[in-house]
XYZ file of C-alpha atoms in Angstrom:
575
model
C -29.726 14.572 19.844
C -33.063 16.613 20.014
C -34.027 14.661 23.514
C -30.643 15.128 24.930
C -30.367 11.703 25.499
C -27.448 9.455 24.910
C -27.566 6.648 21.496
C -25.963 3.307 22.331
C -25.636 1.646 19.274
C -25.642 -2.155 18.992
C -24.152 -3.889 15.841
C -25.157 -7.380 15.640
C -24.652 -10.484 13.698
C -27.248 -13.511 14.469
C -26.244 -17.109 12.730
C -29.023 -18.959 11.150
C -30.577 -21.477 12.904
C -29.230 -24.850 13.013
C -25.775 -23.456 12.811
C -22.467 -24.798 14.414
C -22.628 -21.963 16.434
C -25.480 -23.176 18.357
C -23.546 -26.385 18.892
C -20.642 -25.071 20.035
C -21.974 -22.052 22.070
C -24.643 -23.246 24.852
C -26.519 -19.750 25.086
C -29.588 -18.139 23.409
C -28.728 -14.896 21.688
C -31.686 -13.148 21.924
C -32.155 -13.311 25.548
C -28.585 -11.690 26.039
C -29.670 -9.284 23.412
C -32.496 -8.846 26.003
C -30.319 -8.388 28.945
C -28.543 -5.572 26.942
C -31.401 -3.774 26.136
C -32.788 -3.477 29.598
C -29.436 -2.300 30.766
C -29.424 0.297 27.892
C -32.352 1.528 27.578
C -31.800 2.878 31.190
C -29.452 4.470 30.239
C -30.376 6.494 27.296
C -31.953 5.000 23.668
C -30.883 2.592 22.204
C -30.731 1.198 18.582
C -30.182 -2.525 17.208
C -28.470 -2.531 13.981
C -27.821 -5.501 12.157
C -28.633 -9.336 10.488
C -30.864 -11.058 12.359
C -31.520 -13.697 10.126
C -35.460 -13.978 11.019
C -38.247 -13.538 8.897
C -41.457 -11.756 10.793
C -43.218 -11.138 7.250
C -46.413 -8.777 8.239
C -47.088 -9.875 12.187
C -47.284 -7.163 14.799
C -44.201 -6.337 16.565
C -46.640 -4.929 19.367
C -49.132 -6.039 21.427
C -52.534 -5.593 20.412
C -55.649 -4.519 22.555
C -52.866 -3.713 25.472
C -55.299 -1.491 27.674
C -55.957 -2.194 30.915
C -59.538 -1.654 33.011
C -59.705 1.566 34.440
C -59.769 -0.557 38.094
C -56.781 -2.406 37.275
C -54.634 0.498 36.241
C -55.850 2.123 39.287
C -54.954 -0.901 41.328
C -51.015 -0.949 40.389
C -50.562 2.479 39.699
C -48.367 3.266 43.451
C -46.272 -0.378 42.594
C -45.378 -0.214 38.595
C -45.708 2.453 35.881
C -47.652 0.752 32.828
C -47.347 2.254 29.673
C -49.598 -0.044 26.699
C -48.326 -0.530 23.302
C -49.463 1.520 20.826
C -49.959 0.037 17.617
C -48.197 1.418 14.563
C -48.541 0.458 10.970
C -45.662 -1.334 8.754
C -45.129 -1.751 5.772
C -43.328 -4.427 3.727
C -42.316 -6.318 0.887
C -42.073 -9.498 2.284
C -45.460 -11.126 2.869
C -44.508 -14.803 4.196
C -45.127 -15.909 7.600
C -42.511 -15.576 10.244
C -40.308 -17.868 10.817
C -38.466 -18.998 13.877
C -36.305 -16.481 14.537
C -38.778 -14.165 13.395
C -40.850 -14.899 16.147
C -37.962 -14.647 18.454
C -37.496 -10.847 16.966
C -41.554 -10.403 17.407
C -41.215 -11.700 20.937
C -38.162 -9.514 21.825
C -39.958 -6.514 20.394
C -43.079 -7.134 23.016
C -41.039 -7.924 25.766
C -38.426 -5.445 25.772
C -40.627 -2.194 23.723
C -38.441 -1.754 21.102
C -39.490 -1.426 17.150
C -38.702 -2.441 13.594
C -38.247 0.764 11.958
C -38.118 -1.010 8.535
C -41.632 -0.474 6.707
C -42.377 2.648 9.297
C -40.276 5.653 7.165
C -41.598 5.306 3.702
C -41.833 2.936 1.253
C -38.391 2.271 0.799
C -37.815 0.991 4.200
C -39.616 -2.125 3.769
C -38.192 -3.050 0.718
C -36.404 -6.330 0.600
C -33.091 -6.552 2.188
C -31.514 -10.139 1.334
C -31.874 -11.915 -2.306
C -30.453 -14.954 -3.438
C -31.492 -17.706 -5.629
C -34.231 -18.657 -3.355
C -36.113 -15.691 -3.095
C -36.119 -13.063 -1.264
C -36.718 -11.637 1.808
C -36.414 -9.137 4.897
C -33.708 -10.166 7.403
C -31.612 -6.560 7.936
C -33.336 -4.486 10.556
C -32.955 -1.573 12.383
C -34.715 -1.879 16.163
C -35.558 1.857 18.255
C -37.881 2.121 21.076
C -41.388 3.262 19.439
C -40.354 7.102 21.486
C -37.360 6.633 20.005
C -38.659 7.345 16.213
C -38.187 11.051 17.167
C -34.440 11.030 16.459
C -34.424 9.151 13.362
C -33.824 11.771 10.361
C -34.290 9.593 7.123
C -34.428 5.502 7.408
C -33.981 3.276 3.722
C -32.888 0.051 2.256
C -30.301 1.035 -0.374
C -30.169 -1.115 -3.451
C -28.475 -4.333 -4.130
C -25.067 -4.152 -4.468
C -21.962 -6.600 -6.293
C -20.274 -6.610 -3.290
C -23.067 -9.009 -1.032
C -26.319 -10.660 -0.951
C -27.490 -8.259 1.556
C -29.056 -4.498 0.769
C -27.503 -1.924 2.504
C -29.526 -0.705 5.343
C -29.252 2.992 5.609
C -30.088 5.207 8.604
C -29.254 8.859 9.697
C -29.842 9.970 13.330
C -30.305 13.409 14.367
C -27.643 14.648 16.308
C -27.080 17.045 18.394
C -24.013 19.213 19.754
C -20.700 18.547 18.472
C -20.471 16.824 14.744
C -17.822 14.379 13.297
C -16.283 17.179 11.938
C -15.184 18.665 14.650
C -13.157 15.814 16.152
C -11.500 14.510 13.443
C -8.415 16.439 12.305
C -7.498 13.639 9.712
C -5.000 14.805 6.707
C -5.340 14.250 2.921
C -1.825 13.774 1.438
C -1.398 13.597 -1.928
C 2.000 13.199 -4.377
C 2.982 11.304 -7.329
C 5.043 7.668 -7.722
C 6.715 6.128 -10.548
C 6.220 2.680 -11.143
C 7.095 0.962 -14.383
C 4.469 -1.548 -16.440
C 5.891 -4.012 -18.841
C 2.208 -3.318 -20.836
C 3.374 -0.019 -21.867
C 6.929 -0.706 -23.158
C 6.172 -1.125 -26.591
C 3.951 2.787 -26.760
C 7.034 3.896 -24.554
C 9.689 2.885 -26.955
C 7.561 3.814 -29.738
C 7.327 7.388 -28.647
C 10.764 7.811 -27.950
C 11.443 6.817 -31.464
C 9.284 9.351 -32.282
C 11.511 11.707 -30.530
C 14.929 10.590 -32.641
C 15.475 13.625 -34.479
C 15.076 16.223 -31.166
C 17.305 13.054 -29.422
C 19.397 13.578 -32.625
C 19.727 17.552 -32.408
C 20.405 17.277 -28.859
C 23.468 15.242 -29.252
C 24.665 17.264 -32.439
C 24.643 20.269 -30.114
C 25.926 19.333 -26.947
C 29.711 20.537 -26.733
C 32.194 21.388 -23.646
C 31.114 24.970 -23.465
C 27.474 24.485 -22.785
C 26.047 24.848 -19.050
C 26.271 21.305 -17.815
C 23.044 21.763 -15.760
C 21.415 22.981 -18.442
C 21.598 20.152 -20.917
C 20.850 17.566 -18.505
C 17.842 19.329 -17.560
C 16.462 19.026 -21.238
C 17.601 15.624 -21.062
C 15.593 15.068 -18.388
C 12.352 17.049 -19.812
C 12.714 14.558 -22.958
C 12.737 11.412 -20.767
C 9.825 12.113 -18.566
C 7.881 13.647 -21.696
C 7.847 10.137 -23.015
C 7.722 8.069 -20.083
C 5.209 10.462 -17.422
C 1.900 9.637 -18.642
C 2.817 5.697 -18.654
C 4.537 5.251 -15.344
C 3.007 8.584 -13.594
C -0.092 7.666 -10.946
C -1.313 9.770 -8.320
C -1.800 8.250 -4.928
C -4.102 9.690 -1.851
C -3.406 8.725 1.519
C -5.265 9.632 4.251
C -3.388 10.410 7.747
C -6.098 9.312 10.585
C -6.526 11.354 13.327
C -6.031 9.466 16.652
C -10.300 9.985 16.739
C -11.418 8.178 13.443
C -8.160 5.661 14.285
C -8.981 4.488 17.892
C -5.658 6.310 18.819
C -3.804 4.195 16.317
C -2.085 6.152 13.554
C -2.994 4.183 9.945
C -2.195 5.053 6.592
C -5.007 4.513 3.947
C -4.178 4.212 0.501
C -6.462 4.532 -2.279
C -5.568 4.472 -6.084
C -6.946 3.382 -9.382
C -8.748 -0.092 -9.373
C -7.002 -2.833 -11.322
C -8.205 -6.169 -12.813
C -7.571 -8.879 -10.759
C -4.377 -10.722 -12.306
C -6.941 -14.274 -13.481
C -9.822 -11.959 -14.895
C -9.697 -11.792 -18.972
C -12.415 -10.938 -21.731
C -14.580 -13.340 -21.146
C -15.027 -13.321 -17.341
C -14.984 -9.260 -17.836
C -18.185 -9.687 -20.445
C -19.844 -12.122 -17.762
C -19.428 -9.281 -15.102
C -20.959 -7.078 -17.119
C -23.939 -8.879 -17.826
C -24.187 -9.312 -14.272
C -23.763 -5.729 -13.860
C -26.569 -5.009 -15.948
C -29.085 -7.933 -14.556
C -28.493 -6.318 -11.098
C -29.532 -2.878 -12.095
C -33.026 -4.097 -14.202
C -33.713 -6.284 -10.818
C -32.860 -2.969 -8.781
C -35.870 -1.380 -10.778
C -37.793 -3.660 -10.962
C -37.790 -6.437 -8.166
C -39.839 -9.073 -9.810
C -39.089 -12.914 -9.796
C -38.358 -13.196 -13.161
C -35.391 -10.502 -12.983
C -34.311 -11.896 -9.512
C -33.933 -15.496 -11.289
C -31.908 -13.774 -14.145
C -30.170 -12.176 -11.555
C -28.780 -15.168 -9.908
C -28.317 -17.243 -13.085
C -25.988 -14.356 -14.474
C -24.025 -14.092 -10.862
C -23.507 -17.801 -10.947
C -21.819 -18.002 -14.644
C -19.425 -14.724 -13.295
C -18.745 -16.527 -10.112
C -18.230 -19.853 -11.917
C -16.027 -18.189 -14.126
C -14.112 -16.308 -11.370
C -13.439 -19.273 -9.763
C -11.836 -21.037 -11.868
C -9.521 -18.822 -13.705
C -8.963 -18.172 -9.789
C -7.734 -21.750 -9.252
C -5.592 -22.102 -12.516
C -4.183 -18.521 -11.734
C -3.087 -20.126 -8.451
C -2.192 -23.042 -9.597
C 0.296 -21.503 -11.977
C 1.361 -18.630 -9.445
C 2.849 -21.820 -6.972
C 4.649 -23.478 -10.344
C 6.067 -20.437 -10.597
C 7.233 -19.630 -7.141
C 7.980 -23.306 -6.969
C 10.707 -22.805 -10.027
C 11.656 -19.471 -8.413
C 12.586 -20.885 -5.479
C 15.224 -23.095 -7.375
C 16.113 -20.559 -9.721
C 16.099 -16.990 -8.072
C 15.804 -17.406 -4.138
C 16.483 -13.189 -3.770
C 13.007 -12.336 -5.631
C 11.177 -15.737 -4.216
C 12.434 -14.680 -0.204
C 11.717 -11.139 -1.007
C 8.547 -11.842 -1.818
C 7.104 -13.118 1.511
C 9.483 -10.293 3.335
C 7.741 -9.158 6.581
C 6.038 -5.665 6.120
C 8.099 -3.028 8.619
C 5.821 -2.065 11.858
C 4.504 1.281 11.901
C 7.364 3.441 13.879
C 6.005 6.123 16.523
C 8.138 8.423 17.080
C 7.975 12.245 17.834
C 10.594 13.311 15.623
C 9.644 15.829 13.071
C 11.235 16.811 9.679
C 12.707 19.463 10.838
C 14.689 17.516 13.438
C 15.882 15.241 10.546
C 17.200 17.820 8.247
C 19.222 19.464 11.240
C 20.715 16.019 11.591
C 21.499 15.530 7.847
C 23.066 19.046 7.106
C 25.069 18.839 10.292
C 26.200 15.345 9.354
C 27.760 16.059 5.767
C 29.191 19.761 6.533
C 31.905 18.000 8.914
C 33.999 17.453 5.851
C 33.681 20.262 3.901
C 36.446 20.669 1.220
C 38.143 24.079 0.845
C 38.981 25.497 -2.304
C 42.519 25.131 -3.041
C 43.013 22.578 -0.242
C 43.217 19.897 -2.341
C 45.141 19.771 -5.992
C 47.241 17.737 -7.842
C 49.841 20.061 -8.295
C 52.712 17.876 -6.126
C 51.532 14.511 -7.761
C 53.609 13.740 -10.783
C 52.241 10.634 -11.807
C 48.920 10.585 -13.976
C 47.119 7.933 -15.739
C 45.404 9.136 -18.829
C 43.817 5.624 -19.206
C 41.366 6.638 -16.603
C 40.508 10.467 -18.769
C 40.059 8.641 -21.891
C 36.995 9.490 -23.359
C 33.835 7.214 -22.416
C 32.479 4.609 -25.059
C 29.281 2.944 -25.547
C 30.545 -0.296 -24.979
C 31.509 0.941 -21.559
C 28.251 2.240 -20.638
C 26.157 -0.746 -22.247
C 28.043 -3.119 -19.426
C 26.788 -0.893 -16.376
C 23.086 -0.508 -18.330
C 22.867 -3.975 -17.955
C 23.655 -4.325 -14.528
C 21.096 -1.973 -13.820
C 18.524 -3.562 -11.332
C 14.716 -3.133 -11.489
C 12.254 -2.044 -9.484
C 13.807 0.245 -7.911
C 12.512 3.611 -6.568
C 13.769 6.439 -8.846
C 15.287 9.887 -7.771
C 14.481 13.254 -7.802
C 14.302 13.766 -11.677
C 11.945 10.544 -11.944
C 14.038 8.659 -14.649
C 13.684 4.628 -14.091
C 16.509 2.079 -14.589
C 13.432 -0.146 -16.979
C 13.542 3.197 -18.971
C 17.188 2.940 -19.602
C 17.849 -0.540 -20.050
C 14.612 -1.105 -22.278
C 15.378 1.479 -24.936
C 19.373 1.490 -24.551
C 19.694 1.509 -28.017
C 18.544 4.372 -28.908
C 19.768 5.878 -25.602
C 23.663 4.884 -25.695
C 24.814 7.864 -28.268
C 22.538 10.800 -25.725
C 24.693 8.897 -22.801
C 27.544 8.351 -24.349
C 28.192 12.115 -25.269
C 26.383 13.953 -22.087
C 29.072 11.459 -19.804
C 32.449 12.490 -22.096
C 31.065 16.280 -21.787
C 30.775 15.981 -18.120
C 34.214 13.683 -17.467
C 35.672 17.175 -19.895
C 34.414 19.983 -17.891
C 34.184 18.294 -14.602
C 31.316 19.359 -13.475
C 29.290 17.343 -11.654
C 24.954 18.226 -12.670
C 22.914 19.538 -9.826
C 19.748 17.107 -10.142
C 22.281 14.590 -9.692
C 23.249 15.379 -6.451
C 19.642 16.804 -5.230
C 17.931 13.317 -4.008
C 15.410 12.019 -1.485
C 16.148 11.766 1.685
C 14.517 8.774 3.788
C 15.556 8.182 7.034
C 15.668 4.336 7.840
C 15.428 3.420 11.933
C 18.113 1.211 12.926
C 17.834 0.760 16.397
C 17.322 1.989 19.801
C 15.149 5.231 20.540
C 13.023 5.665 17.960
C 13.109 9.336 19.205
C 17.236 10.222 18.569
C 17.915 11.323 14.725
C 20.909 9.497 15.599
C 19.270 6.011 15.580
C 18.745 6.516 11.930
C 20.559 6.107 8.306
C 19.686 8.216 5.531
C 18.861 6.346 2.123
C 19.020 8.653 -0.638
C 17.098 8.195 -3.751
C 19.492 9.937 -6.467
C 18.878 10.527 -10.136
C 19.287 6.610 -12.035
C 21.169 8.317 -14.993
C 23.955 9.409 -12.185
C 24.240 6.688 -10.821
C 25.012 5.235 -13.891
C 27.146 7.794 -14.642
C 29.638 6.910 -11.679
C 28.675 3.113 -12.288
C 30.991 3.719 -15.535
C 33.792 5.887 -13.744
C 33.876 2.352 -10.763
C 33.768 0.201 -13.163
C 37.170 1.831 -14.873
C 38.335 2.226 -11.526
C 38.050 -1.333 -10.567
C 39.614 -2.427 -14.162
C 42.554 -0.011 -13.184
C 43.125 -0.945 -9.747
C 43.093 -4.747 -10.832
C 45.694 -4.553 -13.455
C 47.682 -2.194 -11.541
C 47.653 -4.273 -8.421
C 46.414 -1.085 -6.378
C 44.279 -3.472 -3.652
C 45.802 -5.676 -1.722
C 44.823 -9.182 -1.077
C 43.744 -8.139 2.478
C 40.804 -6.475 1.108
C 37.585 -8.092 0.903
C 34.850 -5.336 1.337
C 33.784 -3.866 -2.591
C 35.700 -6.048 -4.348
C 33.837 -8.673 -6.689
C 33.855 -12.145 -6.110
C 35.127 -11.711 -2.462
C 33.472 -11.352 0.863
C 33.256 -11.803 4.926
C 33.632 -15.527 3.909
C 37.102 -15.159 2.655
C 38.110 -12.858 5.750
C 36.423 -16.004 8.071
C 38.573 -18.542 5.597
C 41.684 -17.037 6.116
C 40.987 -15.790 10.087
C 39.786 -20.137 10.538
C 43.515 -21.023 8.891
C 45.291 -18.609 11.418
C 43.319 -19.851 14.391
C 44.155 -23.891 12.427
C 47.564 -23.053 12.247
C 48.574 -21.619 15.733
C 46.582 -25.031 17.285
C 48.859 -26.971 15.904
C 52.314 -25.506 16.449
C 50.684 -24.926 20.049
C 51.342 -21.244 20.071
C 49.178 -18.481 21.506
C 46.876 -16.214 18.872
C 45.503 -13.107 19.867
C 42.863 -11.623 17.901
C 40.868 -7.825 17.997
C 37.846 -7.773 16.678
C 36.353 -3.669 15.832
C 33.495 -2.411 14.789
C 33.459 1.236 13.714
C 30.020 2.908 15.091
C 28.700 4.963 11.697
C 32.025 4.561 10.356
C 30.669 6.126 6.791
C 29.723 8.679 8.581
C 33.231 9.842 9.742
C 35.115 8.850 6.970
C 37.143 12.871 5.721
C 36.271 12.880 2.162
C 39.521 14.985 1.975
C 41.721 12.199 3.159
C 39.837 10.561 0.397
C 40.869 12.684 -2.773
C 44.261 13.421 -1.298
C 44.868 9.213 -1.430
C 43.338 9.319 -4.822
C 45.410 11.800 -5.903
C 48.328 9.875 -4.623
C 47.751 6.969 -6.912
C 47.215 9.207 -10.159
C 43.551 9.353 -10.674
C 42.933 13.484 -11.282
C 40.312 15.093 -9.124
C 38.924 16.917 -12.602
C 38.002 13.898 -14.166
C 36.077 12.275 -10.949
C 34.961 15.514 -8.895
């Protein structure tokens, strides 16, 4: 600051007379706010910011004809140090009298030194700062010791905004030293999601018909000696070609630094503005008229634009309100029914959002953990073949259909946060018809040459805390977001499997885990009937209970082909 001096800043709020908090509080508000600004203004300047709900209208914030006798001044001068007011000019908008609290804020001001800086920088500084369908007037002020006006660099009341009543009150202090700029060390992070929107499926699937003959060519084409990779690449370019510029948004978020955060890391997100969900034409055309009244009352402040003003606010806001009510009316039929009828999506809905984790953990740290936790297994060429295993079931290398593939397209589940290549399950499942054939011959190509497509296996990576130290890599399970289309892919080779295993009694009846229509509640059923059993023949039971720490984790893949290769199933058809 140019005096060197310290700013203390005070942000303040005062309720209107004859509020509740007057009832309810026992104090007097501007005689703390008097307390603070003798304790303050020792200290350095000071300046009161804020809504003081008080009218002064053109009275003198100062005291006029403040000199004292030349024998008088000479009289105290070893016992105080006198300064007089000086007066200063304002200027203002508002020309009624003061009110109550106004002449609380004129008071203050003569008691304490400070002044209103609104009507002292220009012309617009004593515009009006608070409209509504009462008039107008000037509540919002800024308050600086009169020496103070040094360090102000521009002072204004902005113009009237949708967002309150109020004018924004607008003032920039001269600083000195140091700037913002060199404290913060915030980070702008920006990347792309992929979010599906029901209004767009119609243009979607409309494009993509557009695209039938390349789809067409495509399949014509594709043939056993082609680079696997390759094709499902330009698979993948002719997906997101029709679905990018419907589902594709780019979001900002903005890392605080521990100085703009109050040493609280936050993550600020800020995309494109939406419609509220209850707005439609009509409320939209009633916002724009209001839109429109509140720039002509902007330029001109008159009384017949500020009563336009209003009237046009109140027919949005009437309007707002009650599509508002009917939308929430409708909203709790709807989670009422949902409740009944789909408790997953109703529960999920009022899910708790996760905390913030703070850890020190970088990425680095996680992709050492990752690599080191799926090279354990590695499988050696050669080491595993099918060369001493006579028995083979072509069943499971018959060639895939589209029958097949339509079952697991359905069971597809939505929402759901797509891999690397960017393909979503909606995608699939809404325009399966013309997608089957593409499918259907890419899968029998792959299941021919066994070759399993790099995109496939490249996925995202996110590391989900578990428990314990936030600060061990080993407190953590990676979720990987893979490519939909492989996933659907090995959907159709577990579904076969599963088909196979059931008819050829492969599973025992002692497995529950990944079978359909069994669970822990069958292993508790039959553990309760033990346990029921042994009671009543009066014999002893004896029971061991394990749990496996990261049991997925240490699971050999190898011992895993070798017992598939065991029962039949051929590692070139499901490698």
């Amino acid at each position: 600051m140019s005096d060197c001096k310290d700013l203390y800043l005070c942000a303040i709020y005062v309720p209107p007379d004859k509020n509740i908090f007057y009832r309810k509080y026992d104090c007097d508000v501007f005689e703390v706010l008097q307390e603070h600004i003798e304790h303050y203004g020792a200290l350095g300047n000071i300046a009161i910011i804020g809504d003081l709900n008080g009218r002064i209208g053109k009275a003198n914030d100062f005291i006029g004809h403040d000199l004292l006798s030349t024998q008088l001044q000479s009289d105290i001068s070893g016992l105080i140090d006198y300064t007089p007011d000086s007066p200063s000019e304002r200027t203002t908008e508002d020309i009624k009298p003061a009110n109550t609290f106004g002449r609380k804020i004129l008071d203050l001001c003569k008691s304490s030194g400070v002044r209103v800086c609104n009507g002292r920088f220009g012309k617009s500084s004593g515009k009006f700062t608070f409209q509504n369908k009462n008039g107008c007037s000037v509540i919002d002020y800024v308050l600086l010791s009169h020496e103070s006006f040094s360090i102000v660099n521009n002072f204004m009341i902005g113009n009237f905004n949708t967002f309150s009543c109020h004018a924004p009150v607008i003032i920039d202090f001269k600083l000195k030293g140091l700037s913002l700029t060199d404290f913060c060390s915030c980070k702008i992070i920006k990347y792309n999601t992929y979010n599906w929107n029901e209004e767009y499926k119609d243009d979607i699937k409309r494009d993509l018909c557009a695209s039938a003959d390349k789809i067409s060519d495509l399949v014509n084409s594709m043939n056993e000696t082609d680079n696997i990779d390759d094709i499902v690449a330009e698979t993948n370019d002719i997906f997101l070609n029709i679905t990018e510029k419907y589902t594709k948004r780019e979001v900002i978020k903005t890392v605080k630094c521990d100085y703009c955060n109050g040493k609280k890391r936050n993550l600020g997100v800020t995309g494109f503005n939406r419609d509220k969900p209850w707005i439609n034409d009509e409320c939209k055309e009633l916002y724009r008229t209001y839109k429109r009244a509140l720039s002509q009352f902007n330029l001109c402040r008159s009384e017949e634009n500020r009563l336009y003003l209003n009237i046009s606010k109140q027919r949005f806001k009437r309007m707002e309100n009650t599509l508002k009510r009917r939308y929430k009316t409708q909203r709790g039929d709807m989670f009422s029914s949902m409740r009944r009828t789909n408790p997953k999506y109703f529960y999920r809905k009022f899910r708790r959002k996760r905390k913030t984790l703070n850890s020190n953990l970088t990425l680095d740290d996680f992709v050492t953990h990752f690599k080191n936790l799926v090279s354990k297994d590695n499988i050696i060429d050669g080491q595993v073949n099918d060369e001493n295993y006579d028995v083979v079931y072509s069943e499971l290398d018959r060639p895939f259909t589209e029958q097949e593939i339509d079952i697991c397209v359905k069971k597809l589940k939505r929402e759901k946060a797509p891999g690397y290549d960017n393909i979503l399950n909606e995608f699939i499942k809404e325009c399966k018809t013309v997608l089957l054939p593409l499918l259907c011959k890419l899968f029998n190509v792959i299941l021919c040459t066994g070759w399993f497509p790099e995109v496939w296996v490249t996925s995202v990576l996110v590391p989900l805390f578990k428990k314990g130290s936030m600060n061990d890599t080993g407190n953590y399970r990676g979720i990987s977001l893979v490519s939909h289309v492989g996933k659907l892919f090995t959907s159709v080779i577990h579904t076969r499997l599963m088909k196979w295993c059931k008819e050829n009694s492969i599973l025992t009846d002692a497995q529950f885990g990944f079978i359909p229509g069994y669970g822990t509640r069958d292993a508790i059923f039959a553990l309760h009937s033990v346990i029921a059993k042994s009671l009543r023949k009066g014999k002893r039971l004896y029971c061991c209970f394990v749990d496996y720490v990261k049991a997925f984790d240490s699971v050999s893949h190898l011992i895993l082909w070798q017992k598939m290769l065991k029962c039949g199933i051929t590692v070139i058809a499901y490698l």
